[in-house]
Amino acid sequence: MIEERARRRLPPWAVDALIGAGVTLVVSIVISSGQGGRQGPDAIAHLWAAGLGALMLARRRHPVTVLAVTALGLFAYYAAGYPAVGIAVPVTAALFSAAEFGRLVHAVVTAVVVVAVSVFFRLIEGQDFSYVVGYELAGHILLMAAAIALGDSLRSRRNAQAGARRIAELTAQRYRQEAGARLHAERLAIARDLHDSIGHTTSVISLHADVARESLGHDESQTRAALDLIKDTSTRTMSELRRTVALLRTPDEDARSVVSLSGVGALREAAAAAGIEIDVEMRVTAELPATVDASAFRIVQEAVTNIVKHSHGTRARITAFDDGPLLRLSVVDDGPGHAIGTVTATATGRGHGVEPGHDIGQEHGTGPGHGIAGMRERAESLGGTLTAGRERAGFAVRAVLPLERVS
């Protein structure tokens, strides 16, 4: 911990300069003791010690070169006959540096070569075998091994710390991506809600505005009824939009406070005003999760909107019942319809030919619509399925929603 704090305070070159100064000081002290050798310590010997220290300034960029020059310099020092300085002390810093910067093999090989050369020449010179091998060798080997092990452990710790930082960065990046994905999903959900709610409302308002315009000056009661329905529908929609905005501001609020299958009755009233009678059969015995409840209502709402806008029938039936872990929905009308040049869309969003009675591929005759796609996205976001198409009884939208979230 102390070393790590020191590294944070000192730049790398300063650390290397301190190591170099330490090497020069220690080797110079050993040289000054004047033990052995054919000639006493002089300025060249101390200059050699300073050279070993200066090599530390290049230990980060050229650790192998520093190691090789140190070993060769040691051999040249002894060949010149200067006082003994051992073999471990002068090369310890170079061995440490090589191991610290990932040159472990070079450090081990250099240590073995230095020891072997030293023992060989000392024995040739006639020094006592027991003293050279039995007494001094173990200490030299232990000191060099400790330097190599310390350098390698420091390198391993740095790599581990770098790996931990990288993992932290990747984790933070993943969290940012997940947050972006959640934001995108929320935007899609808001878009679907706005499409379903406002699309249904505008369809009803447009229809009854036409009724009021045609009856204006001819049937005052019908005009008044159409205008009252427009007012009630717009008021309900504004109230629902306010609740939706309130939910967005307080996301922990129960989604049931916004929309629920319990509000299907309002859809039946709007459709009845448009001349379409809707029968509702609700056989839901289990308590629905808020997300399933809200999505089920939106699917039914969009299906009813399509019926009001495009169906030539006069009746429709809404059915909802829980089947074990599933909620099954269906909205079926009785319209024979007439082909209006549009294609049906299934839950996969692909067209399957001309479908009479429903403008699935286009809405308002202006281009591709998003009704079926929105219903499909709602169902699939919960792990369910949705199909839409012509059946014998009429045009049907059927959805199956799991009551538990599918991961």
Coordinates of C-alpha atoms in Angstrom, one line a residue:
M1 CA 0.0 0.0 0.0
I2 CA 2.9 2.4 0.9
E3 CA 4.6 1.6 -2.4
E4 CA 1.4 2.1 -4.4
R5 CA 0.9 5.5 -2.7
A6 CA 4.5 6.5 -3.5
R7 CA 4.0 5.5 -7.1
R8 CA 1.0 7.8 -7.3
R9 CA 3.1 10.7 -5.9
L10 CA 6.3 10.1 -8.0
P11 CA 6.6 9.9 -11.8
P12 CA 8.2 6.8 -13.2
W13 CA 11.5 8.5 -14.1
A14 CA 11.8 9.6 -10.5
V15 CA 11.3 6.1 -9.2
D16 CA 13.9 4.8 -11.6
A17 CA 16.4 7.5 -10.5
L18 CA 15.9 6.6 -6.9
I19 CA 16.5 2.9 -7.7
G20 CA 19.6 3.8 -9.7
A21 CA 20.9 6.0 -6.8
G22 CA 20.4 3.1 -4.4
V23 CA 22.3 0.7 -6.7
T24 CA 25.2 3.1 -7.0
L25 CA 25.3 3.8 -3.2
V26 CA 25.2 0.1 -2.2
V27 CA 27.8 -1.1 -4.8
S28 CA 30.1 1.8 -4.0
I29 CA 30.0 1.0 -0.3
V30 CA 30.9 -2.6 -1.0
I31 CA 33.7 -1.6 -3.3
S32 CA 35.1 0.8 -0.7
S33 CA 35.5 -2.1 1.7
G34 CA 38.5 -3.2 -0.4
Q35 CA 38.0 -7.0 0.1
G36 CA 40.1 -9.1 -2.3
G37 CA 41.1 -8.1 -5.8
R38 CA 44.4 -7.4 -7.4
Q39 CA 44.1 -3.6 -7.1
G40 CA 42.4 -1.3 -4.8
P41 CA 39.2 0.7 -5.4
D42 CA 39.8 3.7 -7.6
A43 CA 37.7 6.2 -9.5
I44 CA 37.1 3.8 -12.3
A45 CA 35.6 1.3 -10.0
H46 CA 33.3 3.9 -8.5
L47 CA 32.4 5.1 -12.0
W48 CA 31.5 1.5 -12.8
A49 CA 29.1 1.6 -9.8
A50 CA 27.6 4.8 -11.0
G51 CA 27.2 3.2 -14.5
L52 CA 25.2 0.3 -13.0
G53 CA 22.9 2.9 -11.3
A54 CA 22.5 4.9 -14.5
L55 CA 21.3 1.8 -16.3
M56 CA 18.2 1.9 -14.2
L57 CA 16.9 4.9 -16.1
A58 CA 16.5 2.6 -19.1
R59 CA 15.0 -0.4 -17.2
R60 CA 11.4 0.2 -18.3
R61 CA 12.0 0.5 -22.1
H62 CA 15.0 -1.8 -22.4
P63 CA 15.0 -4.3 -19.5
V64 CA 16.8 -7.1 -21.5
T65 CA 19.5 -4.7 -22.6
V66 CA 20.0 -3.4 -19.1
L67 CA 20.2 -7.0 -17.8
A68 CA 22.8 -8.0 -20.4
V69 CA 25.0 -4.9 -19.9
T70 CA 24.9 -5.4 -16.2
A71 CA 26.0 -9.0 -16.4
L72 CA 28.8 -8.2 -18.9
G73 CA 29.9 -5.2 -16.8
L74 CA 30.2 -7.5 -13.8
F75 CA 32.4 -9.9 -15.7
A76 CA 34.5 -6.9 -16.9
Y77 CA 34.8 -5.6 -13.4
Y78 CA 36.2 -8.8 -12.0
A79 CA 38.4 -9.3 -15.1
A80 CA 40.0 -6.0 -14.2
G81 CA 40.9 -7.3 -10.8
Y82 CA 38.9 -4.9 -8.6
P83 CA 37.8 -5.7 -5.1
A84 CA 35.1 -8.3 -4.6
V85 CA 31.5 -7.1 -4.7
G86 CA 29.8 -10.5 -4.9
I87 CA 27.7 -11.5 -7.8
A88 CA 24.1 -11.0 -6.5
V89 CA 24.3 -7.4 -5.3
P90 CA 25.3 -5.8 -8.6
V91 CA 22.8 -7.6 -10.7
T92 CA 19.8 -7.7 -8.3
A93 CA 18.2 -4.5 -9.5
A94 CA 18.6 -5.6 -13.2
L95 CA 17.1 -9.0 -12.4
F96 CA 14.2 -7.4 -10.6
S97 CA 13.6 -4.9 -13.4
A98 CA 13.6 -7.7 -16.1
A99 CA 11.1 -9.8 -14.1
E100 CA 8.9 -6.7 -13.3
F101 CA 8.5 -5.9 -17.0
G102 CA 7.7 -9.4 -18.2
R103 CA 11.2 -10.8 -19.1
L104 CA 11.1 -13.6 -16.6
V105 CA 13.0 -16.1 -18.7
H106 CA 15.7 -13.7 -19.5
A107 CA 16.1 -12.9 -15.8
V108 CA 16.4 -16.6 -14.9
V109 CA 18.8 -17.4 -17.7
T110 CA 21.0 -14.5 -16.8
A111 CA 21.1 -15.4 -13.1
V112 CA 22.1 -19.0 -14.0
V113 CA 24.8 -17.8 -16.4
V114 CA 26.2 -15.3 -13.8
V115 CA 26.3 -17.9 -11.1
A116 CA 27.9 -20.6 -13.3
V117 CA 30.6 -18.3 -14.7
S118 CA 31.4 -17.0 -11.3
V119 CA 31.7 -20.4 -9.7
F120 CA 33.7 -21.7 -12.7
F121 CA 36.4 -19.0 -12.6
R122 CA 36.7 -18.9 -8.9
L123 CA 37.3 -22.7 -8.8
I124 CA 39.8 -22.4 -11.6
E125 CA 41.7 -19.7 -9.6
G126 CA 42.0 -22.2 -6.8
Q127 CA 39.5 -21.0 -4.3
D128 CA 38.2 -23.5 -1.8
F129 CA 35.2 -25.5 -3.2
S130 CA 33.5 -25.8 0.2
Y131 CA 33.6 -22.0 0.6
V132 CA 32.6 -21.1 -2.9
V133 CA 29.8 -23.7 -3.3
G134 CA 28.8 -24.7 0.2
Y135 CA 29.0 -21.3 1.9
E136 CA 28.5 -18.4 -0.6
L137 CA 26.5 -19.9 -3.4
A138 CA 23.3 -20.4 -1.5
G139 CA 23.2 -16.7 -0.4
H140 CA 23.8 -15.5 -3.9
I141 CA 21.1 -17.7 -5.4
L142 CA 18.6 -16.8 -2.7
L143 CA 19.1 -13.1 -3.2
M144 CA 18.8 -13.3 -7.0
A145 CA 15.8 -15.6 -6.7
A146 CA 14.1 -13.1 -4.3
A147 CA 14.7 -10.2 -6.7
I148 CA 13.2 -12.2 -9.6
A149 CA 10.2 -13.3 -7.5
L150 CA 9.6 -9.8 -6.2
G151 CA 9.7 -8.3 -9.8
D152 CA 7.4 -11.0 -11.1
S153 CA 4.9 -10.7 -8.3
L154 CA 4.8 -6.9 -8.8
R155 CA 4.1 -7.5 -12.5
S156 CA 1.4 -10.0 -11.7
R157 CA -0.3 -7.6 -9.2
R158 CA -0.2 -4.8 -11.8
N159 CA -1.8 -7.1 -14.4
A160 CA -4.4 -8.1 -11.9
Q161 CA -5.2 -4.5 -11.1
A162 CA -5.3 -3.6 -14.8
G163 CA -7.7 -6.6 -15.4
A164 CA -9.9 -5.4 -12.5
R165 CA -10.0 -1.9 -14.0
R166 CA -10.8 -3.3 -17.4
I167 CA -13.6 -5.4 -15.9
A168 CA -14.9 -2.3 -14.1
E169 CA -14.9 -0.4 -17.3
L170 CA -16.7 -3.1 -19.2
T171 CA -19.2 -3.5 -16.4
A172 CA -19.9 0.3 -16.5
Q173 CA -20.1 0.2 -20.3
R174 CA -22.6 -2.7 -20.0
Y175 CA -24.7 -0.8 -17.5
R176 CA -24.7 2.2 -19.8
Q177 CA -25.8 0.0 -22.7
E178 CA -28.5 -1.6 -20.6
A179 CA -29.7 1.8 -19.5
G180 CA -29.8 2.9 -23.1
A181 CA -31.8 -0.3 -24.0
R182 CA -34.2 0.4 -21.1
L183 CA -34.6 4.0 -22.2
H184 CA -35.3 2.8 -25.8
A185 CA -37.9 0.3 -24.5
E186 CA -39.6 2.9 -22.5
R187 CA -39.8 5.2 -25.5
L188 CA -41.3 2.4 -27.5
A189 CA -43.8 1.8 -24.7
I190 CA -44.7 5.5 -24.6
A191 CA -45.1 5.6 -28.4
R192 CA -47.4 2.6 -28.3
D193 CA -49.5 4.1 -25.5
L194 CA -49.8 7.3 -27.3
H195 CA -50.7 5.6 -30.6
D196 CA -53.3 3.4 -29.0
S197 CA -54.9 6.0 -26.8
I198 CA -54.8 9.0 -29.2
G199 CA -55.5 6.8 -32.2
H200 CA -58.6 5.4 -30.6
T201 CA -59.8 8.8 -29.5
T202 CA -59.2 10.6 -32.8
S203 CA -61.0 7.8 -34.6
V204 CA -64.1 8.2 -32.4
I205 CA -63.9 12.0 -32.5
S206 CA -63.5 12.0 -36.3
L207 CA -66.4 9.6 -36.8
H208 CA -68.9 11.6 -34.6
A209 CA -67.7 14.9 -36.0
D210 CA -68.9 13.7 -39.3
V211 CA -72.2 12.6 -37.7
A212 CA -72.6 16.1 -36.1
R213 CA -71.7 17.8 -39.4
E214 CA -74.3 15.8 -41.4
S215 CA -77.0 16.3 -38.9
L216 CA -76.3 19.9 -38.3
G217 CA -79.5 21.9 -39.1
H218 CA -81.5 18.7 -39.6
D219 CA -81.5 16.8 -36.3
E220 CA -80.5 18.9 -33.4
S221 CA -80.7 16.0 -30.9
Q222 CA -78.3 13.8 -32.9
T223 CA -75.9 16.7 -33.3
R224 CA -76.0 17.4 -29.6
A225 CA -75.4 13.7 -28.8
A226 CA -72.5 13.5 -31.2
L227 CA -70.9 16.6 -29.7
D228 CA -71.5 15.3 -26.2
L229 CA -69.7 12.1 -27.1
I230 CA -66.8 14.0 -28.6
K231 CA -66.5 16.0 -25.4
D232 CA -66.7 12.9 -23.2
T233 CA -64.2 11.1 -25.3
S234 CA -61.7 13.9 -25.4
T235 CA -62.1 14.5 -21.6
R236 CA -61.4 10.8 -20.8
T237 CA -58.4 10.9 -23.1
M238 CA -56.9 14.0 -21.5
S239 CA -57.5 12.4 -18.1
E240 CA -55.7 9.2 -19.2
L241 CA -52.8 11.2 -20.6
R242 CA -52.4 13.1 -17.3
R243 CA -52.3 9.8 -15.5
T244 CA -49.8 8.4 -17.9
V245 CA -47.5 11.5 -17.4
A246 CA -48.0 11.1 -13.6
L247 CA -46.9 7.5 -13.9
L248 CA -43.8 8.4 -15.9
R249 CA -42.9 10.9 -13.2
T250 CA -43.4 8.4 -10.4
P251 CA -42.4 5.0 -12.0
D252 CA -43.1 3.1 -8.8
E253 CA -46.8 3.8 -9.1
D254 CA -49.0 0.8 -9.9
A255 CA -49.6 0.6 -13.6
R256 CA -53.2 -0.3 -12.8
S257 CA -53.8 3.4 -12.0
V258 CA -53.4 4.1 -15.7
V259 CA -55.1 1.5 -17.8
S260 CA -56.7 -1.9 -17.1
L261 CA -59.0 -4.5 -18.6
S262 CA -61.6 -3.1 -16.2
G263 CA -61.8 -0.1 -18.5
V264 CA -63.1 -2.1 -21.5
G265 CA -66.6 -0.8 -20.8
A266 CA -65.6 2.6 -22.1
L267 CA -64.5 1.0 -25.4
R268 CA -67.9 -0.7 -25.7
E269 CA -69.7 2.6 -25.2
A270 CA -67.6 4.4 -27.9
A271 CA -68.2 1.5 -30.3
A272 CA -71.9 1.5 -29.6
A273 CA -72.1 5.2 -30.5
A274 CA -70.5 4.3 -33.8
G275 CA -73.2 1.7 -34.5
I276 CA -71.2 -1.4 -33.4
E277 CA -72.5 -3.5 -30.6
I278 CA -69.8 -5.2 -28.6
D279 CA -70.3 -8.1 -26.3
V280 CA -67.8 -8.5 -23.5
E281 CA -67.0 -11.8 -21.8
M282 CA -64.5 -11.5 -18.9
R283 CA -63.6 -14.7 -17.1
V284 CA -60.5 -13.7 -15.4
T285 CA -60.2 -15.2 -12.0
A286 CA -56.6 -14.5 -11.2
E287 CA -55.2 -11.2 -10.3
L288 CA -53.3 -9.9 -13.4
P289 CA -49.9 -8.4 -13.1
A290 CA -50.0 -4.7 -13.8
T291 CA -48.0 -4.9 -17.0
V292 CA -50.1 -7.7 -18.4
D293 CA -53.3 -5.9 -17.4
A294 CA -52.2 -2.7 -19.1
S295 CA -51.0 -4.4 -22.2
A296 CA -54.1 -6.5 -22.5
F297 CA -56.3 -3.4 -22.4
R298 CA -54.1 -1.6 -25.1
I299 CA -54.4 -4.7 -27.4
V300 CA -58.2 -4.7 -27.0
Q301 CA -58.3 -1.0 -27.5
E302 CA -56.4 -1.1 -30.7
A303 CA -58.5 -4.0 -32.0
V304 CA -61.7 -2.1 -31.3
T305 CA -60.3 1.0 -32.9
N306 CA -59.7 -1.0 -36.1
I307 CA -63.2 -2.3 -36.0
V308 CA -64.7 1.2 -35.6
K309 CA -62.6 2.6 -38.4
H310 CA -62.6 -0.2 -40.9
S311 CA -65.1 -2.9 -40.2
H312 CA -68.4 -3.2 -42.2
G313 CA -69.9 -5.4 -39.5
T314 CA -72.4 -4.5 -36.8
R315 CA -71.3 -6.6 -33.9
A316 CA -68.0 -7.7 -32.2
R317 CA -67.1 -9.8 -29.3
I318 CA -64.3 -9.3 -26.7
T319 CA -63.3 -12.4 -24.7
A320 CA -60.7 -12.6 -22.0
F321 CA -60.0 -15.5 -19.7
D322 CA -57.1 -16.9 -17.7
D323 CA -56.0 -20.4 -18.7
G324 CA -53.5 -21.5 -16.1
P325 CA -50.4 -19.4 -16.4
L326 CA -51.8 -17.7 -19.6
L327 CA -54.2 -14.9 -20.3
R328 CA -56.1 -15.4 -23.6
L329 CA -57.6 -12.5 -25.4
S330 CA -59.7 -12.3 -28.6
V331 CA -61.6 -9.6 -30.4
V332 CA -63.7 -10.8 -33.3
D333 CA -66.2 -8.9 -35.4
D334 CA -68.8 -10.2 -37.8
G335 CA -68.0 -7.9 -40.7
P336 CA -68.2 -9.5 -44.2
G337 CA -66.3 -6.4 -45.4
H338 CA -65.2 -5.4 -48.9
A339 CA -61.6 -5.5 -50.2
I340 CA -60.1 -2.1 -49.8
G341 CA -56.7 -2.9 -51.3
T342 CA -54.8 -3.5 -48.1
V343 CA -52.9 -6.4 -46.7
T344 CA -53.3 -8.2 -43.4
A345 CA -50.5 -8.4 -41.0
T346 CA -49.9 -11.4 -38.7
A347 CA -48.0 -11.4 -35.5
T348 CA -44.8 -11.6 -37.6
G349 CA -45.7 -8.4 -39.4
R350 CA -45.8 -10.0 -42.9
G351 CA -48.5 -9.5 -45.4
H352 CA -50.8 -12.3 -46.6
G353 CA -52.8 -10.9 -49.4
V354 CA -55.8 -8.7 -49.7
E355 CA -58.1 -8.7 -46.6
P356 CA -61.6 -7.4 -46.8
G357 CA -63.0 -5.3 -44.1
H358 CA -59.9 -4.2 -42.3
D359 CA -57.2 -1.7 -43.2
I360 CA -54.4 -3.4 -41.5
G361 CA -51.6 -2.4 -43.7
Q362 CA -52.7 1.2 -44.0
E363 CA -54.4 3.6 -41.6
H364 CA -56.4 6.5 -42.8
G365 CA -55.3 5.7 -46.3
T366 CA -52.0 7.6 -45.8
G367 CA -49.4 4.9 -45.6
P368 CA -48.2 2.0 -43.4
G369 CA -49.9 1.8 -40.0
H370 CA -48.5 0.6 -36.7
G371 CA -51.6 -0.9 -35.1
I372 CA -50.9 -4.6 -35.6
A373 CA -47.1 -4.0 -35.1
G374 CA -47.8 -2.2 -31.8
M375 CA -50.1 -5.0 -30.6
R376 CA -47.5 -7.6 -31.6
E377 CA -44.7 -5.7 -29.8
R378 CA -46.8 -5.5 -26.7
A379 CA -47.5 -9.2 -26.7
E380 CA -43.9 -10.2 -27.5
S381 CA -42.5 -7.9 -24.9
L382 CA -44.3 -10.0 -22.3
G383 CA -43.2 -13.3 -23.9
G384 CA -46.6 -13.9 -25.6
T385 CA -47.9 -14.1 -29.1
L386 CA -50.5 -12.3 -31.3
T387 CA -52.2 -13.2 -34.5
A388 CA -54.6 -11.2 -36.6
G389 CA -56.5 -12.3 -39.7
R390 CA -59.8 -13.4 -41.3
E391 CA -61.6 -16.3 -39.8
R392 CA -65.0 -17.8 -40.6
A393 CA -66.8 -15.7 -38.1
G394 CA -65.1 -12.5 -39.1
F395 CA -61.8 -10.7 -38.6
A396 CA -60.1 -11.8 -35.4
V397 CA -57.3 -10.5 -33.2
R398 CA -56.1 -13.2 -30.7
A399 CA -53.4 -12.8 -28.1
V400 CA -51.9 -15.1 -25.6
L401 CA -50.0 -13.4 -22.7
P402 CA -48.1 -15.2 -19.9
L403 CA -49.1 -14.1 -16.4
E404 CA -45.5 -14.4 -15.4
R405 CA -42.7 -12.4 -17.1
V406 CA -40.7 -14.6 -19.5
S407 CA -36.9 -13.8 -19.2

